[in-house]
């Protein structure tokens, strides 16, 4: 069985994410468990992490979606969002 090597950059990103996540949990738990000893730094870290969770990163277009030819047009940038459906096939002529 061959072992895959993980690039050093990927390991650095994962380690950084774990450190930042650990700091956020430390700040939140300190605010909850000992609010009289927590200060401005803990509040700012907890609020900043909560604010980042509100970013809609799941709706951004990926880099590969912009380079792919969509509808026969090469080089144009499109997202992969679906079009809204029109129920009933059209409008009423009233």
JSON list of N, CA and C in Angstrom, two decimals, residues 18-86:
[
{"chain": "A", "resi": 18, "resn": "UNK", "atom": "N", "xyz": [-6.29, 24.81, 13.38]},
{"chain": "A", "resi": 18, "resn": "UNK", "atom": "CA", "xyz": [-6.49, 24.23, 14.72]},
{"chain": "A", "resi": 18, "resn": "UNK", "atom": "C", "xyz": [-6.10, 25.21, 15.82]},
{"chain": "A", "resi": 19, "resn": "UNK", "atom": "N", "xyz": [-5.04, 25.97, 15.61]},
{"chain": "A", "resi": 19, "resn": "UNK", "atom": "CA", "xyz": [-4.63, 26.96, 16.62]},
{"chain": "A", "resi": 19, "resn": "UNK", "atom": "C", "xyz": [-5.67, 28.06, 16.74]},
{"chain": "A", "resi": 20, "resn": "UNK", "atom": "N", "xyz": [-6.13, 28.58, 15.60]},
{"chain": "A", "resi": 20, "resn": "UNK", "atom": "CA", "xyz": [-7.14, 29.64, 15.63]},
{"chain": "A", "resi": 20, "resn": "UNK", "atom": "C", "xyz": [-8.45, 29.13, 16.26]},
{"chain": "A", "resi": 21, "resn": "UNK", "atom": "N", "xyz": [-8.84, 27.92, 15.91]},
{"chain": "A", "resi": 21, "resn": "UNK", "atom": "CA", "xyz": [-10.05, 27.34, 16.50]},
{"chain": "A", "resi": 21, "resn": "UNK", "atom": "C", "xyz": [-9.90, 27.13, 17.99]},
{"chain": "A", "resi": 22, "resn": "UNK", "atom": "N", "xyz": [-8.72, 26.70, 18.42]},
{"chain": "A", "resi": 22, "resn": "UNK", "atom": "CA", "xyz": [-8.47, 26.53, 19.85]},
{"chain": "A", "resi": 22, "resn": "UNK", "atom": "C", "xyz": [-8.52, 27.84, 20.60]},
{"chain": "A", "resi": 23, "resn": "UNK", "atom": "N", "xyz": [-7.97, 28.90, 20.00]},
{"chain": "A", "resi": 23, "resn": "UNK", "atom": "CA", "xyz": [-8.04, 30.23, 20.64]},
{"chain": "A", "resi": 23, "resn": "UNK", "atom": "C", "xyz": [-9.47, 30.72, 20.74]},
{"chain": "A", "resi": 24, "resn": "UNK", "atom": "N", "xyz": [-10.26, 30.45, 19.71]},
{"chain": "A", "resi": 24, "resn": "UNK", "atom": "CA", "xyz": [-11.66, 30.88, 19.76]},
{"chain": "A", "resi": 24, "resn": "UNK", "atom": "C", "xyz": [-12.41, 30.15, 20.87]},
{"chain": "A", "resi": 25, "resn": "UNK", "atom": "N", "xyz": [-12.22, 28.82, 20.94]},
{"chain": "A", "resi": 25, "resn": "UNK", "atom": "CA", "xyz": [-12.90, 28.07, 22.00]},
{"chain": "A", "resi": 25, "resn": "UNK", "atom": "C", "xyz": [-12.42, 28.51, 23.38]},
{"chain": "A", "resi": 26, "resn": "UNK", "atom": "N", "xyz": [-11.13, 28.81, 23.53]},
{"chain": "A", "resi": 26, "resn": "UNK", "atom": "CA", "xyz": [-10.61, 29.30, 24.80]},
{"chain": "A", "resi": 26, "resn": "UNK", "atom": "C", "xyz": [-11.32, 30.60, 25.19]},
{"chain": "A", "resi": 27, "resn": "UNK", "atom": "N", "xyz": [-11.47, 31.50, 24.24]},
{"chain": "A", "resi": 27, "resn": "UNK", "atom": "CA", "xyz": [-12.11, 32.78, 24.53]},
{"chain": "A", "resi": 27, "resn": "UNK", "atom": "C", "xyz": [-13.58, 32.60, 24.89]},
{"chain": "A", "resi": 28, "resn": "UNK", "atom": "N", "xyz": [-14.28, 31.75, 24.15]},
{"chain": "A", "resi": 28, "resn": "UNK", "atom": "CA", "xyz": [-15.71, 31.53, 24.43]},
{"chain": "A", "resi": 28, "resn": "UNK", "atom": "C", "xyz": [-15.90, 30.87, 25.80]},
{"chain": "A", "resi": 29, "resn": "UNK", "atom": "N", "xyz": [-15.12, 29.84, 26.07]},
{"chain": "A", "resi": 29, "resn": "UNK", "atom": "CA", "xyz": [-15.26, 29.16, 27.36]},
{"chain": "A", "resi": 29, "resn": "UNK", "atom": "C", "xyz": [-14.87, 30.07, 28.52]},
{"chain": "A", "resi": 30, "resn": "UNK", "atom": "N", "xyz": [-13.88, 30.92, 28.33]},
{"chain": "A", "resi": 30, "resn": "UNK", "atom": "CA", "xyz": [-13.50, 31.86, 29.39]},
{"chain": "A", "resi": 30, "resn": "UNK", "atom": "C", "xyz": [-14.61, 32.89, 29.63]},
{"chain": "A", "resi": 31, "resn": "UNK", "atom": "N", "xyz": [-15.25, 33.33, 28.56]},
{"chain": "A", "resi": 31, "resn": "UNK", "atom": "CA", "xyz": [-16.37, 34.26, 28.73]},
{"chain": "A", "resi": 31, "resn": "UNK", "atom": "C", "xyz": [-17.55, 33.62, 29.44]},
{"chain": "A", "resi": 32, "resn": "UNK", "atom": "N", "xyz": [-17.78, 32.33, 29.16]},
{"chain": "A", "resi": 32, "resn": "UNK", "atom": "CA", "xyz": [-18.93, 31.64, 29.77]},
{"chain": "A", "resi": 32, "resn": "UNK", "atom": "C", "xyz": [-18.64, 31.22, 31.20]},
{"chain": "A", "resi": 33, "resn": "UNK", "atom": "N", "xyz": [-17.44, 30.67, 31.45]},
{"chain": "A", "resi": 33, "resn": "UNK", "atom": "CA", "xyz": [-17.16, 30.10, 32.77]},
{"chain": "A", "resi": 33, "resn": "UNK", "atom": "C", "xyz": [-16.69, 31.13, 33.79]},
{"chain": "A", "resi": 34, "resn": "UNK", "atom": "N", "xyz": [-15.87, 32.06, 33.41]},
{"chain": "A", "resi": 34, "resn": "UNK", "atom": "CA", "xyz": [-15.39, 33.09, 34.35]},
{"chain": "A", "resi": 34, "resn": "UNK", "atom": "C", "xyz": [-15.52, 34.48, 33.73]},
{"chain": "A", "resi": 35, "resn": "UNK", "atom": "N", "xyz": [-16.74, 34.97, 33.60]},
{"chain": "A", "resi": 35, "resn": "UNK", "atom": "CA", "xyz": [-16.92, 36.26, 32.94]},
{"chain": "A", "resi": 35, "resn": "UNK", "atom": "C", "xyz": [-16.30, 37.43, 33.70]},
{"chain": "A", "resi": 36, "resn": "UNK", "atom": "N", "xyz": [-16.13, 37.30, 35.02]},
{"chain": "A", "resi": 36, "resn": "UNK", "atom": "CA", "xyz": [-15.56, 38.41, 35.79]},
{"chain": "A", "resi": 36, "resn": "UNK", "atom": "C", "xyz": [-14.06, 38.56, 35.54]},
{"chain": "A", "resi": 37, "resn": "UNK", "atom": "N", "xyz": [-13.38, 37.51, 35.07]},
{"chain": "A", "resi": 37, "resn": "UNK", "atom": "CA", "xyz": [-11.95, 37.59, 34.80]},
{"chain": "A", "resi": 37, "resn": "UNK", "atom": "C", "xyz": [-11.63, 37.78, 33.31]},
{"chain": "A", "resi": 38, "resn": "UNK", "atom": "N", "xyz": [-12.62, 37.63, 32.46]},
{"chain": "A", "resi": 38, "resn": "UNK", "atom": "CA", "xyz": [-12.35, 37.79, 31.02]},
{"chain": "A", "resi": 38, "resn": "UNK", "atom": "C", "xyz": [-12.40, 39.27, 30.66]},
{"chain": "A", "resi": 39, "resn": "UNK", "atom": "N", "xyz": [-11.68, 39.60, 29.63]},
{"chain": "A", "resi": 39, "resn": "UNK", "atom": "CA", "xyz": [-11.57, 41.01, 29.27]},
{"chain": "A", "resi": 39, "resn": "UNK", "atom": "C", "xyz": [-11.90, 41.28, 27.82]},
{"chain": "A", "resi": 40, "resn": "UNK", "atom": "N", "xyz": [-11.33, 42.35, 27.32]},
{"chain": "A", "resi": 40, "resn": "UNK", "atom": "CA", "xyz": [-11.60, 42.83, 25.98]},
{"chain": "A", "resi": 40, "resn": "UNK", "atom": "C", "xyz": [-11.06, 41.87, 24.91]},
{"chain": "A", "resi": 41, "resn": "UNK", "atom": "N", "xyz": [-9.93, 41.25, 25.16]},
{"chain": "A", "resi": 41, "resn": "UNK", "atom": "CA", "xyz": [-9.33, 40.34, 24.17]},
{"chain": "A", "resi": 41, "resn": "UNK", "atom": "C", "xyz": [-10.23, 39.13, 23.95]},
{"chain": "A", "resi": 42, "resn": "UNK", "atom": "N", "xyz": [-10.70, 38.53, 25.03]},
{"chain": "A", "resi": 42, "resn": "UNK", "atom": "CA", "xyz": [-11.57, 37.37, 24.89]},
{"chain": "A", "resi": 42, "resn": "UNK", "atom": "C", "xyz": [-12.86, 37.72, 24.17]},
{"chain": "A", "resi": 43, "resn": "UNK", "atom": "N", "xyz": [-13.42, 38.87, 24.49]},
{"chain": "A", "resi": 43, "resn": "UNK", "atom": "CA", "xyz": [-14.64, 39.31, 23.82]},
{"chain": "A", "resi": 43, "resn": "UNK", "atom": "C", "xyz": [-14.43, 39.57, 22.33]},
{"chain": "A", "resi": 44, "resn": "UNK", "atom": "N", "xyz": [-13.29, 40.18, 21.99]},
{"chain": "A", "resi": 44, "resn": "UNK", "atom": "CA", "xyz": [-13.01, 40.46, 20.59]},
{"chain": "A", "resi": 44, "resn": "UNK", "atom": "C", "xyz": [-12.77, 39.18, 19.80]},
{"chain": "A", "resi": 45, "resn": "UNK", "atom": "N", "xyz": [-12.06, 38.21, 20.38]},
{"chain": "A", "resi": 45, "resn": "UNK", "atom": "CA", "xyz": [-11.79, 36.95, 19.69]},
{"chain": "A", "resi": 45, "resn": "UNK", "atom": "C", "xyz": [-13.09, 36.18, 19.49]},
{"chain": "A", "resi": 46, "resn": "UNK", "atom": "N", "xyz": [-13.93, 36.13, 20.53]},
{"chain": "A", "resi": 46, "resn": "UNK", "atom": "CA", "xyz": [-15.20, 35.41, 20.42]},
{"chain": "A", "resi": 46, "resn": "UNK", "atom": "C", "xyz": [-16.13, 36.08, 19.40]},
{"chain": "A", "resi": 47, "resn": "UNK", "atom": "N", "xyz": [-16.22, 37.40, 19.44]},
{"chain": "A", "resi": 47, "resn": "UNK", "atom": "CA", "xyz": [-17.08, 38.10, 18.49]},
{"chain": "A", "resi": 47, "resn": "UNK", "atom": "C", "xyz": [-16.55, 38.01, 17.07]},
{"chain": "A", "resi": 48, "resn": "UNK", "atom": "N", "xyz": [-15.24, 38.06, 16.90]},
{"chain": "A", "resi": 48, "resn": "UNK", "atom": "CA", "xyz": [-14.65, 37.95, 15.57]},
{"chain": "A", "resi": 48, "resn": "UNK", "atom": "C", "xyz": [-14.88, 36.59, 14.95]},
{"chain": "A", "resi": 49, "resn": "UNK", "atom": "N", "xyz": [-14.74, 35.53, 15.75]},
{"chain": "A", "resi": 49, "resn": "UNK", "atom": "CA", "xyz": [-15.00, 34.19, 15.24]},
{"chain": "A", "resi": 49, "resn": "UNK", "atom": "C", "xyz": [-16.45, 33.99, 14.89]},
{"chain": "A", "resi": 50, "resn": "UNK", "atom": "N", "xyz": [-17.34, 34.54, 15.71]},
{"chain": "A", "resi": 50, "resn": "UNK", "atom": "CA", "xyz": [-18.77, 34.43, 15.42]},
{"chain": "A", "resi": 50, "resn": "UNK", "atom": "C", "xyz": [-19.11, 35.21, 14.15]},
{"chain": "A", "resi": 51, "resn": "UNK", "atom": "N", "xyz": [-18.49, 36.38, 13.99]},
{"chain": "A", "resi": 51, "resn": "UNK", "atom": "CA", "xyz": [-18.74, 37.18, 12.79]},
{"chain": "A", "resi": 51, "resn": "UNK", "atom": "C", "xyz": [-18.25, 36.48, 11.53]},
{"chain": "A", "resi": 52, "resn": "UNK", "atom": "N", "xyz": [-17.12, 35.79, 11.61]},
{"chain": "A", "resi": 52, "resn": "UNK", "atom": "CA", "xyz": [-16.62, 35.05, 10.46]},
{"chain": "A", "resi": 52, "resn": "UNK", "atom": "C", "xyz": [-17.55, 33.92, 10.07]},
{"chain": "A", "resi": 53, "resn": "UNK", "atom": "N", "xyz": [-18.25, 33.37, 11.05]},
{"chain": "A", "resi": 53, "resn": "UNK", "atom": "CA", "xyz": [-19.17, 32.27, 10.73]},
{"chain": "A", "resi": 53, "resn": "UNK", "atom": "C", "xyz": [-20.37, 32.75, 9.93]},
{"chain": "A", "resi": 54, "resn": "UNK", "atom": "N", "xyz": [-20.62, 34.05, 9.91]},
{"chain": "A", "resi": 54, "resn": "UNK", "atom": "CA", "xyz": [-21.75, 34.59, 9.16]},
{"chain": "A", "resi": 54, "resn": "UNK", "atom": "C", "xyz": [-21.44, 34.84, 7.69]},
{"chain": "A", "resi": 55, "resn": "UNK", "atom": "N", "xyz": [-20.16, 34.74, 7.30]},
{"chain": "A", "resi": 55, "resn": "UNK", "atom": "CA", "xyz": [-19.80, 34.97, 5.91]},
{"chain": "A", "resi": 55, "resn": "UNK", "atom": "C", "xyz": [-20.35, 33.85, 5.03]},
{"chain": "A", "resi": 56, "resn": "UNK", "atom": "N", "xyz": [-20.97, 34.20, 3.92]},
{"chain": "A", "resi": 56, "resn": "UNK", "atom": "CA", "xyz": [-21.54, 33.16, 3.06]},
{"chain": "A", "resi": 56, "resn": "UNK", "atom": "C", "xyz": [-20.50, 32.56, 2.12]},
{"chain": "A", "resi": 57, "resn": "UNK", "atom": "N", "xyz": [-19.50, 31.89, 2.68]},
{"chain": "A", "resi": 57, "resn": "UNK", "atom": "CA", "xyz": [-18.44, 31.34, 1.84]},
{"chain": "A", "resi": 57, "resn": "UNK", "atom": "C", "xyz": [-18.91, 30.15, 1.01]},
{"chain": "A", "resi": 58, "resn": "UNK", "atom": "N", "xyz": [-20.04, 29.57, 1.35]},
{"chain": "A", "resi": 58, "resn": "UNK", "atom": "CA", "xyz": [-20.52, 28.42, 0.59]},
{"chain": "A", "resi": 58, "resn": "UNK", "atom": "C", "xyz": [-21.17, 28.83, -0.72]},
{"chain": "A", "resi": 59, "resn": "UNK", "atom": "N", "xyz": [-21.37, 30.11, -0.98]},
{"chain": "A", "resi": 59, "resn": "UNK", "atom": "CA", "xyz": [-22.02, 30.52, -2.22]},
{"chain": "A", "resi": 59, "resn": "UNK", "atom": "C", "xyz": [-21.05, 31.19, -3.19]},
{"chain": "A", "resi": 60, "resn": "UNK", "atom": "N", "xyz": [-19.77, 31.20, -2.87]},
{"chain": "A", "resi": 60, "resn": "UNK", "atom": "CA", "xyz": [-18.81, 31.81, -3.79]},
{"chain": "A", "resi": 60, "resn": "UNK", "atom": "C", "xyz": [-18.50, 30.86, -4.93]},
{"chain": "A", "resi": 61, "resn": "UNK", "atom": "N", "xyz": [-18.21, 31.42, -6.09]},
{"chain": "A", "resi": 61, "resn": "UNK", "atom": "CA", "xyz": [-17.87, 30.59, -7.26]},
{"chain": "A", "resi": 61, "resn": "UNK", "atom": "C", "xyz": [-16.47, 30.04, -7.09]},
{"chain": "A", "resi": 62, "resn": "UNK", "atom": "N", "xyz": [-16.29, 28.81, -7.44]},
{"chain": "A", "resi": 62, "resn": "UNK", "atom": "CA", "xyz": [-14.96, 28.21, -7.36]},
{"chain": "A", "resi": 62, "resn": "UNK", "atom": "C", "xyz": [-14.11, 28.70, -8.54]},
{"chain": "A", "resi": 63, "resn": "UNK", "atom": "N", "xyz": [-12.81, 28.58, -8.41]},
{"chain": "A", "resi": 63, "resn": "UNK", "atom": "CA", "xyz": [-11.91, 29.03, -9.47]},
{"chain": "A", "resi": 63, "resn": "UNK", "atom": "C", "xyz": [-12.08, 28.18, -10.72]},
{"chain": "A", "resi": 64, "resn": "UNK", "atom": "N", "xyz": [-12.34, 26.89, -10.55]},
{"chain": "A", "resi": 64, "resn": "UNK", "atom": "CA", "xyz": [-12.48, 26.03, -11.72]},
{"chain": "A", "resi": 64, "resn": "UNK", "atom": "C", "xyz": [-13.79, 26.27, -12.46]},
{"chain": "A", "resi": 65, "resn": "UNK", "atom": "N", "xyz": [-14.82, 26.75, -11.77]},
{"chain": "A", "resi": 65, "resn": "UNK", "atom": "CA", "xyz": [-16.10, 27.00, -12.43]},
{"chain": "A", "resi": 65, "resn": "UNK", "atom": "C", "xyz": [-16.00, 28.17, -13.39]},
{"chain": "A", "resi": 66, "resn": "UNK", "atom": "N", "xyz": [-15.14, 29.15, -13.11]},
{"chain": "A", "resi": 66, "resn": "UNK", "atom": "CA", "xyz": [-15.00, 30.30, -13.99]},
{"chain": "A", "resi": 66, "resn": "UNK", "atom": "C", "xyz": [-14.22, 30.00, -15.26]},
{"chain": "A", "resi": 67, "resn": "UNK", "atom": "N", "xyz": [-13.35, 29.01, -15.23]},
{"chain": "A", "resi": 67, "resn": "UNK", "atom": "CA", "xyz": [-12.54, 28.69, -16.39]},
{"chain": "A", "resi": 67, "resn": "UNK", "atom": "C", "xyz": [-13.21, 27.69, -17.31]},
{"chain": "A", "resi": 68, "resn": "UNK", "atom": "N", "xyz": [-14.21, 27.01, -16.84]},
{"chain": "A", "resi": 68, "resn": "UNK", "atom": "CA", "xyz": [-14.87, 25.97, -17.62]},
{"chain": "A", "resi": 68, "resn": "UNK", "atom": "C", "xyz": [-15.80, 26.63, -18.64]},
{"chain": "A", "resi": 69, "resn": "UNK", "atom": "N", "xyz": [-15.88, 26.06, -19.81]},
{"chain": "A", "resi": 69, "resn": "UNK", "atom": "CA", "xyz": [-16.77, 26.58, -20.85]},
{"chain": "A", "resi": 69, "resn": "UNK", "atom": "C", "xyz": [-18.20, 26.19, -20.51]},
{"chain": "A", "resi": 70, "resn": "UNK", "atom": "N", "xyz": [-19.06, 27.17, -20.36]},
{"chain": "A", "resi": 70, "resn": "UNK", "atom": "CA", "xyz": [-20.46, 26.92, -20.02]},
{"chain": "A", "resi": 70, "resn": "UNK", "atom": "C", "xyz": [-21.31, 27.40, -21.18]},
{"chain": "A", "resi": 71, "resn": "UNK", "atom": "N", "xyz": [-22.13, 26.52, -21.70]},
{"chain": "A", "resi": 71, "resn": "UNK", "atom": "CA", "xyz": [-23.03, 26.90, -22.79]},
{"chain": "A", "resi": 71, "resn": "UNK", "atom": "C", "xyz": [-22.30, 27.19, -24.08]},
{"chain": "A", "resi": 72, "resn": "UNK", "atom": "N", "xyz": [-21.10, 26.61, -24.25]},
{"chain": "A", "resi": 72, "resn": "UNK", "atom": "CA", "xyz": [-20.37, 26.80, -25.50]},
{"chain": "A", "resi": 72, "resn": "UNK", "atom": "C", "xyz": [-19.58, 28.07, -25.57]},
{"chain": "A", "resi": 73, "resn": "UNK", "atom": "N", "xyz": [-19.59, 28.90, -24.51]},
{"chain": "A", "resi": 73, "resn": "UNK", "atom": "CA", "xyz": [-18.84, 30.15, -24.52]},
{"chain": "A", "resi": 73, "resn": "UNK", "atom": "C", "xyz": [-17.54, 29.92, -23.77]},
{"chain": "A", "resi": 74, "resn": "UNK", "atom": "N", "xyz": [-16.45, 29.99, -24.46]},
{"chain": "A", "resi": 74, "resn": "UNK", "atom": "CA", "xyz": [-15.16, 29.74, -23.86]},
{"chain": "A", "resi": 74, "resn": "UNK", "atom": "C", "xyz": [-14.59, 31.03, -23.29]},
{"chain": "A", "resi": 75, "resn": "UNK", "atom": "N", "xyz": [-13.97, 30.96, -22.12]},
{"chain": "A", "resi": 75, "resn": "UNK", "atom": "CA", "xyz": [-13.32, 32.13, -21.53]},
{"chain": "A", "resi": 75, "resn": "UNK", "atom": "C", "xyz": [-14.25, 33.03, -20.72]},
{"chain": "A", "resi": 76, "resn": "UNK", "atom": "N", "xyz": [-15.55, 32.84, -20.78]},
{"chain": "A", "resi": 76, "resn": "UNK", "atom": "CA", "xyz": [-16.48, 33.67, -20.01]},
{"chain": "A", "resi": 76, "resn": "UNK", "atom": "C", "xyz": [-16.56, 33.13, -18.58]},
{"chain": "A", "resi": 77, "resn": "UNK", "atom": "N", "xyz": [-16.84, 34.01, -17.64]},
{"chain": "A", "resi": 77, "resn": "UNK", "atom": "CA", "xyz": [-16.94, 33.58, -16.24]},
{"chain": "A", "resi": 77, "resn": "UNK", "atom": "C", "xyz": [-18.40, 33.46, -15.85]},
{"chain": "A", "resi": 78, "resn": "UNK", "atom": "N", "xyz": [-18.78, 32.28, -15.40]},
{"chain": "A", "resi": 78, "resn": "UNK", "atom": "CA", "xyz": [-20.14, 32.02, -14.98]},
{"chain": "A", "resi": 78, "resn": "UNK", "atom": "C", "xyz": [-20.12, 31.32, -13.64]},
{"chain": "A", "resi": 79, "resn": "UNK", "atom": "N", "xyz": [-21.18, 31.46, -12.87]},
{"chain": "A", "resi": 79, "resn": "UNK", "atom": "CA", "xyz": [-21.32, 30.68, -11.66]},
{"chain": "A", "resi": 79, "resn": "UNK", "atom": "C", "xyz": [-22.13, 29.44, -11.98]},
{"chain": "A", "resi": 80, "resn": "UNK", "atom": "N", "xyz": [-22.18, 28.53, -11.04]},
{"chain": "A", "resi": 80, "resn": "UNK", "atom": "CA", "xyz": [-22.91, 27.29, -11.26]},
{"chain": "A", "resi": 80, "resn": "UNK", "atom": "C", "xyz": [-24.27, 27.32, -10.56]},
{"chain": "A", "resi": 81, "resn": "UNK", "atom": "N", "xyz": [-24.79, 28.50, -10.30]},
{"chain": "A", "resi": 81, "resn": "UNK", "atom": "CA", "xyz": [-26.09, 28.60, -9.64]},
{"chain": "A", "resi": 81, "resn": "UNK", "atom": "C", "xyz": [-27.20, 28.17, -10.59]},
{"chain": "A", "resi": 82, "resn": "UNK", "atom": "N", "xyz": [-28.23, 27.58, -10.03]},
{"chain": "A", "resi": 82, "resn": "UNK", "atom": "CA", "xyz": [-29.33, 27.13, -10.87]},
{"chain": "A", "resi": 82, "resn": "UNK", "atom": "C", "xyz": [-30.29, 28.30, -11.15]},
{"chain": "A", "resi": 83, "resn": "UNK", "atom": "N", "xyz": [-31.01, 28.23, -12.24]},
{"chain": "A", "resi": 83, "resn": "UNK", "atom": "CA", "xyz": [-31.96, 29.28, -12.59]},
{"chain": "A", "resi": 83, "resn": "UNK", "atom": "C", "xyz": [-33.26, 29.06, -11.83]},
{"chain": "A", "resi": 84, "resn": "UNK", "atom": "N", "xyz": [-33.97, 30.13, -11.51]},
{"chain": "A", "resi": 84, "resn": "UNK", "atom": "CA", "xyz": [-35.25, 29.97, -10.81]},
{"chain": "A", "resi": 84, "resn": "UNK", "atom": "C", "xyz": [-36.28, 29.30, -11.73]},
{"chain": "A", "resi": 85, "resn": "UNK", "atom": "N", "xyz": [-37.09, 28.46, -11.15]},
{"chain": "A", "resi": 85, "resn": "UNK", "atom": "CA", "xyz": [-38.09, 27.74, -11.94]},
{"chain": "A", "resi": 85, "resn": "UNK", "atom": "C", "xyz": [-39.35, 28.60, -12.13]},
{"chain": "A", "resi": 86, "resn": "UNK", "atom": "N", "xyz": [-39.96, 28.44, -13.27]},
{"chain": "A", "resi": 86, "resn": "UNK", "atom": "CA", "xyz": [-41.23, 29.13, -13.54]},
{"chain": "A", "resi": 86, "resn": "UNK", "atom": "C", "xyz": [-42.31, 28.06, -13.57]}
]
